Amino acid sequence: MSKVRVLVIDDSALVRKLLSAMLDSDPGIEVVGVAADPLIAREKIKQLNPDVLTLDVEMPRMDGLTFLENLMRLRPMPVVMVSSLTERGAEVTLRALEIGAVDFFTKPANDLANSFADAAGEICAKVKLAALTRPRAYTTVQKLDVPPRHTADAVLPRSQGPGTRGSNRIIAVGASTGGTEAIRVLLEAMPPDAPAMVITQHIPAAFSGAFAERMNKCSAMRVCEARDNQPIQPGHAYIAPGGQHLLVMWDGAKHVCRLHDGPQVNRHKPSVDVLFRSVAASVGAAAIGALLTGMGDDGARGLLELRECGAPTLVQDEATSVVWGMPGAAWKLGAADEKLPLESVAARLLLLAQQPIVGARRAAS
């Protein structure tokens, strides 16, 4: 296979040097150029035609977000953002992912040489993965007015049915690469009285709070970062905190969020498999499972467990996924009843939530 050709854009000469050397050390990557600001980068993109850009978010003459928005509107291409571990860095990075950046990695505050060296494998993997993606042109879409939010008191609970702890539907969602944007599309389409949603998105602890706040602003549901022992209610979406597994448990009267500081599962914490397994055990056939865009296979086996306990399951299709790793693995495993384009997922989940709850299915052979 040919090498992934990368253009490094950063206003720091030291970062350009260290990042270029680190990427060039990977036999599958070639740094074809560097640029100190977006205006220089614009010309080098025309000259060098790189496969992937690494882009700093804060630069002179034109900030990274403005450049990214122009780029994704006029010439969509894979971009990996370089962010700082600050509240401002988290907000800007989430906005970059919304515009169309494929992924991001955090720039260390000090000891750049050793910190970059320690993260070399992760950064090179993100760049090579980005080269396989198909970014779409960014367009500014005028949003519809969001209906007023309702508290849980305004939502009537479903009638209790035999064989399931709490007959209210709970929708469990998992995602990774490209998932922050996919989850936004999903939540924007949900009404304020939608079934409760529990969401595991692979995301660092420094970013999950800002991500939940951003989702709350764009959704008619109440969206929050999940807290330990927090009751799960219709009309609410609970996002797993970065660095902790999110589980759904039955406390004898209601379903609650439980946070678990255990080891990584499938190299992720939070893990989608952990969430899906807990939902299969505590919600059963009243659950609905959805696995969206993401690298790897986390969530595939958990989705199969949900399907086998009688829960309807679906995955995002390949054409609309940034990376069809997790949903593709689930589809090949026979864990999903259907695959759908992202724009159809919300309507399908709402339709499934209205259907009668069925019993467990026999395990796939």
Short mmCIF file of C-alpha atoms in Angstrom, two decimals:
data_model
loop_
_atom_site.label_atom_id
_atom_site.label_comp_id
_atom_site.label_asym_id
_atom_site.label_seq_id
_atom_site.Cartn_x
_atom_site.Cartn_y
_atom_site.Cartn_z
CA MET A 1 0.00 0.00 0.00
CA SER A 2 1.16 3.56 -0.67
CA LYS A 3 2.08 5.77 2.25
CA VAL A 4 -0.40 8.20 3.78
CA ARG A 5 0.79 11.68 2.74
CA VAL A 6 0.39 14.21 5.57
CA LEU A 7 0.59 17.99 5.79
CA VAL A 8 1.30 19.25 9.33
CA ILE A 9 -0.21 22.66 10.17
CA ASP A 10 0.87 24.28 13.45
CA ASP A 11 2.17 27.70 14.41
CA SER A 12 4.78 26.19 16.76
CA ALA A 13 8.05 25.33 15.01
CA LEU A 14 8.83 22.81 17.77
CA VAL A 15 5.49 21.06 17.40
CA ARG A 16 5.91 20.94 13.61
CA LYS A 17 9.34 19.39 14.03
CA LEU A 18 8.35 16.83 16.68
CA LEU A 19 5.10 15.85 15.03
CA SER A 20 6.71 15.51 11.61
CA ALA A 21 9.50 13.32 12.97
CA MET A 22 7.04 11.14 14.85
CA LEU A 23 4.77 10.64 11.82
CA ASP A 24 7.71 10.01 9.49
CA SER A 25 8.93 7.26 11.81
CA ASP A 26 5.89 5.20 10.83
CA PRO A 27 6.62 3.26 7.61
CA GLY A 28 3.05 3.83 6.45
CA ILE A 29 3.18 7.64 6.70
CA GLU A 30 5.07 10.34 4.82
CA VAL A 31 5.03 13.99 5.90
CA VAL A 32 5.02 15.87 2.60
CA GLY A 33 5.07 19.35 4.08
CA VAL A 34 4.49 21.68 7.03
CA ALA A 35 2.76 25.04 7.36
CA ALA A 36 2.87 27.68 10.09
CA ASP A 37 -0.62 29.04 9.45
CA PRO A 38 -3.74 28.32 7.36
CA LEU A 39 -2.85 30.75 4.59
CA ILE A 40 0.41 28.95 3.93
CA ALA A 41 -1.39 25.63 4.30
CA ARG A 42 -3.93 26.60 1.66
CA GLU A 43 -1.19 26.98 -0.96
CA LYS A 44 0.59 23.81 0.11
CA ILE A 45 -2.62 21.80 -0.15
CA LYS A 46 -2.88 22.88 -3.79
CA GLN A 47 0.78 22.07 -4.46
CA LEU A 48 1.17 18.81 -2.51
CA ASN A 49 -2.35 17.28 -2.53
CA PRO A 50 -1.90 15.53 0.84
CA ASP A 51 -4.14 12.68 2.00
CA VAL A 52 -4.53 13.97 5.58
CA LEU A 53 -4.02 17.24 7.46
CA THR A 54 -3.10 17.64 11.11
CA LEU A 55 -4.48 21.01 12.15
CA ASP A 56 -3.83 23.12 15.23
CA VAL A 57 -6.93 24.91 16.51
CA GLU A 58 -5.32 28.21 17.51
CA MET A 59 -3.06 29.88 14.91
CA PRO A 60 -2.23 33.38 13.62
CA ARG A 61 -3.85 35.11 10.63
CA MET A 62 -6.75 32.62 10.57
CA ASP A 63 -7.93 30.36 13.40
CA GLY A 64 -8.17 26.63 12.83
CA LEU A 65 -11.97 26.49 12.97
CA THR A 66 -12.43 29.13 10.28
CA PHE A 67 -9.90 27.38 8.07
CA LEU A 68 -11.52 23.99 8.70
CA GLU A 69 -14.98 25.31 7.86
CA ASN A 70 -13.73 26.81 4.59
CA LEU A 71 -11.83 23.65 3.75
CA MET A 72 -14.75 21.30 4.41
CA ARG A 73 -17.08 23.50 2.39
CA LEU A 74 -14.80 23.87 -0.65
CA ARG A 75 -12.50 20.83 -0.60
CA PRO A 76 -13.52 18.17 1.96
CA MET A 77 -10.57 16.07 3.09
CA PRO A 78 -9.56 14.10 6.20
CA VAL A 79 -8.41 16.35 9.07
CA VAL A 80 -7.09 15.34 12.49
CA MET A 81 -7.24 18.21 14.97
CA VAL A 82 -4.46 19.03 17.45
CA SER A 83 -6.12 20.31 20.62
CA SER A 84 -5.11 21.48 24.08
CA LEU A 85 -6.41 19.89 27.29
CA THR A 86 -8.31 22.97 28.41
CA GLU A 87 -11.99 23.89 28.64
CA ARG A 88 -11.53 26.15 25.61
CA GLY A 89 -9.68 23.38 23.79
CA ALA A 90 -12.50 20.92 24.48
CA GLU A 91 -15.19 23.27 23.16
CA VAL A 92 -13.23 24.13 20.01
CA THR A 93 -12.43 20.48 19.32
CA LEU A 94 -16.07 19.43 19.59
CA ARG A 95 -16.98 22.22 17.17
CA ALA A 96 -14.25 20.97 14.80
CA LEU A 97 -15.70 17.45 14.88
CA GLU A 98 -19.12 18.91 14.16
CA ILE A 99 -17.74 20.75 11.12
CA GLY A 100 -16.12 17.61 9.75
CA ALA A 101 -12.78 16.79 11.39
CA VAL A 102 -12.31 13.02 11.59
CA ASP A 103 -10.56 12.82 14.96
CA PHE A 104 -8.29 14.70 17.35
CA PHE A 105 -5.40 14.24 19.71
CA THR A 106 -4.39 16.43 22.62
CA LYS A 107 -1.24 18.51 22.62
CA PRO A 108 0.70 18.14 25.89
CA ALA A 109 1.16 21.31 27.93
CA ASN A 110 4.83 20.56 28.66
CA ASP A 111 7.63 18.08 27.99
CA LEU A 112 6.57 17.94 24.37
CA ALA A 113 9.28 15.57 23.18
CA ASN A 114 8.56 12.79 25.67
CA SER A 115 4.80 13.28 25.61
CA PHE A 116 4.63 13.07 21.82
CA ALA A 117 6.91 10.02 21.85
CA ASP A 118 4.65 8.26 24.36
CA ALA A 119 1.59 8.89 22.18
CA ALA A 120 3.26 8.12 18.84
CA GLY A 121 1.40 4.89 18.22
CA GLU A 122 -2.00 6.43 18.95
CA ILE A 123 -1.38 9.51 16.81
CA CYS A 124 -0.04 7.55 13.83
CA ALA A 125 -3.02 5.20 14.03
CA LYS A 126 -5.45 8.14 14.00
CA VAL A 127 -3.75 9.64 10.94
CA LYS A 128 -3.78 6.36 9.01
CA LEU A 129 -7.41 5.77 9.95
CA ALA A 130 -8.31 9.29 8.83
CA ALA A 131 -6.93 8.54 5.37
CA LEU A 132 -9.57 5.83 4.97
CA THR A 133 -12.52 8.12 5.70
CA ARG A 134 -14.81 9.94 3.31
CA PRO A 135 -15.45 13.46 4.65
CA ARG A 136 -18.57 15.21 3.41
CA ALA A 137 -18.89 18.81 2.34
CA TYR A 138 -19.84 21.03 5.26
CA THR A 139 -23.02 23.02 4.85
CA THR A 140 -24.66 25.40 7.26
CA VAL A 141 -28.17 24.18 7.90
CA GLN A 142 -30.78 26.36 9.54
CA LYS A 143 -32.18 24.43 12.49
CA LEU A 144 -35.86 24.19 13.29
CA ASP A 145 -37.10 25.67 16.53
CA VAL A 146 -36.67 23.10 19.29
CA PRO A 147 -39.91 22.39 21.17
CA PRO A 148 -39.94 23.27 24.90
CA ARG A 149 -38.35 20.67 27.12
CA HIS A 150 -40.53 18.73 29.51
CA THR A 151 -39.52 17.28 32.86
CA ALA A 152 -40.05 13.60 33.62
CA ASP A 153 -43.26 14.53 35.51
CA ALA A 154 -44.83 15.48 32.18
CA VAL A 155 -44.16 12.02 30.68
CA LEU A 156 -46.52 9.15 31.56
CA PRO A 157 -44.70 5.93 32.34
CA ARG A 158 -45.46 2.86 30.24
CA SER A 159 -47.62 0.17 31.84
CA GLN A 160 -45.71 -2.54 33.68
CA GLY A 161 -45.43 -5.77 31.70
CA PRO A 162 -44.44 -9.28 32.84
CA GLY A 163 -40.93 -10.53 32.31
CA THR A 164 -39.18 -7.16 32.07
CA ARG A 165 -37.97 -4.94 34.88
CA GLY A 166 -39.72 -1.67 34.19
CA SER A 167 -41.58 -1.73 30.89
CA ASN A 168 -40.39 1.70 29.72
CA ARG A 169 -38.19 1.44 26.67
CA ILE A 170 -34.54 2.38 27.07
CA ILE A 171 -32.47 3.08 23.96
CA ALA A 172 -28.78 2.18 24.26
CA VAL A 173 -26.39 3.83 21.78
CA GLY A 174 -22.69 3.28 21.15
CA ALA A 175 -20.26 5.16 18.91
CA SER A 176 -16.60 6.07 18.41
CA THR A 177 -14.81 7.78 15.49
CA GLY A 178 -17.26 10.18 13.87
CA GLY A 179 -19.72 9.53 16.67
CA THR A 180 -19.86 13.00 18.18
CA GLU A 181 -21.43 14.29 14.98
CA ALA A 182 -23.59 11.19 14.48
CA ILE A 183 -24.96 11.49 18.03
CA ARG A 184 -25.76 15.16 17.41
CA VAL A 185 -27.78 14.25 14.31
CA LEU A 186 -29.60 11.56 16.31
CA LEU A 187 -30.39 13.74 19.32
CA GLU A 188 -31.52 16.72 17.23
CA ALA A 189 -34.22 14.50 15.69
CA MET A 190 -35.55 13.22 19.02
CA PRO A 191 -38.71 14.76 20.54
CA PRO A 192 -38.72 15.91 24.19
CA ASP A 193 -40.78 12.89 25.27
CA ALA A 194 -38.55 10.29 23.56
CA PRO A 195 -37.64 7.10 25.44
CA ALA A 196 -34.66 7.40 27.76
CA MET A 197 -31.31 7.05 26.04
CA VAL A 198 -27.99 5.87 27.46
CA ILE A 199 -24.99 6.68 25.30
CA THR A 200 -21.39 5.53 25.33
CA GLN A 201 -19.13 7.55 23.02
CA HIS A 202 -15.39 6.89 23.12
CA ILE A 203 -14.14 10.23 24.43
CA PRO A 204 -11.51 11.44 26.95
CA ALA A 205 -12.62 12.62 30.38
CA ALA A 206 -11.62 16.22 29.60
CA PHE A 207 -14.13 16.37 26.72
CA SER A 208 -17.21 14.41 27.81
CA GLY A 209 -18.70 17.16 29.98
CA ALA A 210 -18.42 19.75 27.22
CA PHE A 211 -19.81 17.23 24.74
CA ALA A 212 -22.88 16.58 26.92
CA GLU A 213 -23.50 20.32 27.34
CA ARG A 214 -23.29 20.85 23.59
CA MET A 215 -25.75 18.01 22.95
CA ASN A 216 -28.14 19.45 25.54
CA LYS A 217 -28.24 22.74 23.64
CA CYS A 218 -29.14 21.13 20.33
CA SER A 219 -31.67 18.54 21.51
CA ALA A 220 -35.25 18.76 22.74
CA MET A 221 -34.34 15.98 25.19
CA ARG A 222 -32.50 16.78 28.40
CA VAL A 223 -28.95 15.62 27.81
CA CYS A 224 -26.40 15.29 30.61
CA GLU A 225 -23.22 13.55 31.61
CA ALA A 226 -24.35 10.52 33.61
CA ARG A 227 -23.92 10.52 37.40
CA ASP A 228 -23.68 7.48 39.65
CA ASN A 229 -27.11 6.28 40.92
CA GLN A 230 -28.91 8.82 38.71
CA PRO A 231 -32.46 7.63 37.88
CA ILE A 232 -33.07 6.95 34.18
CA GLN A 233 -36.12 8.81 32.92
CA PRO A 234 -37.93 9.22 29.59
CA GLY A 235 -37.08 12.39 27.76
CA HIS A 236 -33.49 12.26 29.06
CA ALA A 237 -30.24 11.16 27.46
CA TYR A 238 -27.29 10.12 29.63
CA ILE A 239 -23.77 10.25 28.19
CA ALA A 240 -21.01 8.15 29.73
CA PRO A 241 -18.28 10.24 31.37
CA GLY A 242 -14.88 9.84 29.77
CA GLY A 243 -12.71 7.47 31.78
CA GLN A 244 -15.61 5.59 33.42
CA HIS A 245 -17.84 2.75 32.26
CA LEU A 246 -21.58 3.48 32.19
CA LEU A 247 -23.89 0.65 33.27
CA VAL A 248 -27.67 0.47 33.60
CA MET A 249 -28.85 -1.31 36.75
CA TRP A 250 -32.23 -2.12 38.35
CA ASP A 251 -32.38 -0.96 41.98
CA GLY A 252 -35.65 -2.72 42.83
CA ALA A 253 -37.94 0.11 41.76
CA LYS A 254 -36.33 1.85 38.81
CA HIS A 255 -33.42 1.81 36.42
CA VAL A 256 -30.39 3.88 37.41
CA CYS A 257 -27.03 4.84 35.92
CA ARG A 258 -24.05 3.24 37.59
CA LEU A 259 -20.48 4.35 36.96
CA HIS A 260 -17.71 1.79 37.21
CA ASP A 261 -13.99 2.58 37.40
CA GLY A 262 -12.87 -0.83 36.19
CA PRO A 263 -10.23 -1.71 33.60
CA GLN A 264 -10.50 -0.84 29.93
CA VAL A 265 -12.63 -3.19 27.84
CA ASN A 266 -11.73 -3.55 24.17
CA ARG A 267 -9.11 -0.87 25.00
CA HIS A 268 -11.84 1.60 25.80
CA LYS A 269 -13.19 3.23 28.92
CA PRO A 270 -16.06 3.82 28.64
CA SER A 271 -16.81 0.69 26.63
CA VAL A 272 -19.90 0.12 24.52
CA ASP A 273 -19.81 -3.61 25.23
CA VAL A 274 -20.03 -2.90 28.98
CA LEU A 275 -23.04 -0.63 28.50
CA PHE A 276 -24.85 -3.04 26.16
CA ARG A 277 -24.25 -6.03 28.43
CA SER A 278 -25.63 -4.19 31.46
CA VAL A 279 -28.69 -3.10 29.46
CA ALA A 280 -29.30 -6.65 28.25
CA ALA A 281 -29.20 -7.89 31.86
CA SER A 282 -31.31 -5.18 33.49
CA VAL A 283 -33.69 -4.04 30.73
CA GLY A 284 -33.90 -7.06 28.46
CA ALA A 285 -36.45 -7.07 25.65
CA ALA A 286 -37.62 -3.57 26.59
CA ALA A 287 -34.30 -2.19 25.36
CA ILE A 288 -33.39 -1.03 21.86
CA GLY A 289 -29.75 -1.11 20.73
CA ALA A 290 -28.05 1.09 18.13
CA LEU A 291 -24.39 1.01 17.13
CA LEU A 292 -23.12 3.99 15.14
CA THR A 293 -19.91 4.91 13.32
CA GLY A 294 -16.63 3.96 14.96
CA MET A 295 -13.27 2.22 14.64
CA GLY A 296 -12.75 -1.31 15.94
CA ASP A 297 -15.39 -3.73 17.18
CA ASP A 298 -16.37 -2.44 20.64
CA GLY A 299 -20.13 -2.89 21.02
CA ALA A 300 -20.54 -5.66 18.43
CA ARG A 301 -20.77 -8.50 20.95
CA GLY A 302 -22.81 -6.43 23.35
CA LEU A 303 -25.29 -5.66 20.57
CA LEU A 304 -25.58 -9.39 19.90
CA GLU A 305 -26.40 -9.96 23.58
CA LEU A 306 -29.15 -7.35 23.31
CA ARG A 307 -30.57 -9.01 20.22
CA GLU A 308 -30.54 -12.43 21.85
CA CYS A 309 -32.51 -11.15 24.85
CA GLY A 310 -35.26 -9.92 22.52
CA ALA A 311 -34.27 -6.27 22.05
CA PRO A 312 -34.55 -4.78 18.54
CA THR A 313 -31.10 -3.79 17.24
CA LEU A 314 -29.74 -1.74 14.37
CA VAL A 315 -26.47 -0.33 13.02
CA GLN A 316 -25.55 2.72 10.95
CA ASP A 317 -24.83 1.81 7.33
CA GLU A 318 -21.43 2.00 5.69
CA ALA A 319 -22.26 4.84 3.30
CA THR A 320 -23.03 7.32 6.10
CA SER A 321 -20.42 6.10 8.62
CA VAL A 322 -17.11 7.91 8.95
CA VAL A 323 -15.64 4.50 9.81
CA TRP A 324 -17.71 1.32 9.41
CA GLY A 325 -15.69 -0.61 11.97
CA MET A 326 -17.95 -1.11 14.99
CA PRO A 327 -21.25 -1.23 13.08
CA GLY A 328 -19.65 -3.37 10.37
CA ALA A 329 -18.36 -5.85 12.94
CA ALA A 330 -21.80 -6.08 14.53
CA TRP A 331 -23.45 -6.62 11.16
CA LYS A 332 -21.04 -9.42 10.26
CA LEU A 333 -21.66 -11.01 13.66
CA GLY A 334 -25.41 -11.10 13.06
CA ALA A 335 -26.00 -8.72 15.97
CA ALA A 336 -28.24 -6.26 14.11
CA ASP A 337 -31.73 -6.67 12.71
CA GLU A 338 -31.15 -3.90 10.18
CA LYS A 339 -28.69 -1.28 8.94
CA LEU A 340 -29.82 2.25 8.17
CA PRO A 341 -28.40 5.58 6.98
CA LEU A 342 -27.75 7.95 9.86
CA GLU A 343 -30.60 10.28 8.86
CA SER A 344 -33.12 7.43 9.28
CA VAL A 345 -31.92 6.11 12.65
CA ALA A 346 -33.92 8.43 14.94
CA ALA A 347 -37.26 7.81 13.21
CA ARG A 348 -36.65 4.07 13.26
CA LEU A 349 -35.78 4.07 16.97
CA LEU A 350 -38.97 5.96 17.77
CA LEU A 351 -41.00 3.51 15.69
CA LEU A 352 -39.40 0.52 17.38
CA ALA A 353 -40.13 2.06 20.76
CA GLN A 354 -43.85 1.98 19.94
CA GLN A 355 -43.88 -1.72 19.10
CA PRO A 356 -44.84 -4.44 21.60
CA ILE A 357 -42.03 -5.90 23.68
CA VAL A 358 -41.26 -9.47 22.61
CA GLY A 359 -39.41 -12.28 24.34
CA ALA A 360 -35.84 -13.47 24.11
CA ARG A 361 -34.51 -15.00 20.91
CA ARG A 362 -32.37 -18.07 20.56
CA ALA A 363 -28.64 -17.35 20.45
CA ALA A 364 -27.14 -17.11 16.95
CA SER A 365 -25.40 -20.29 15.87
#
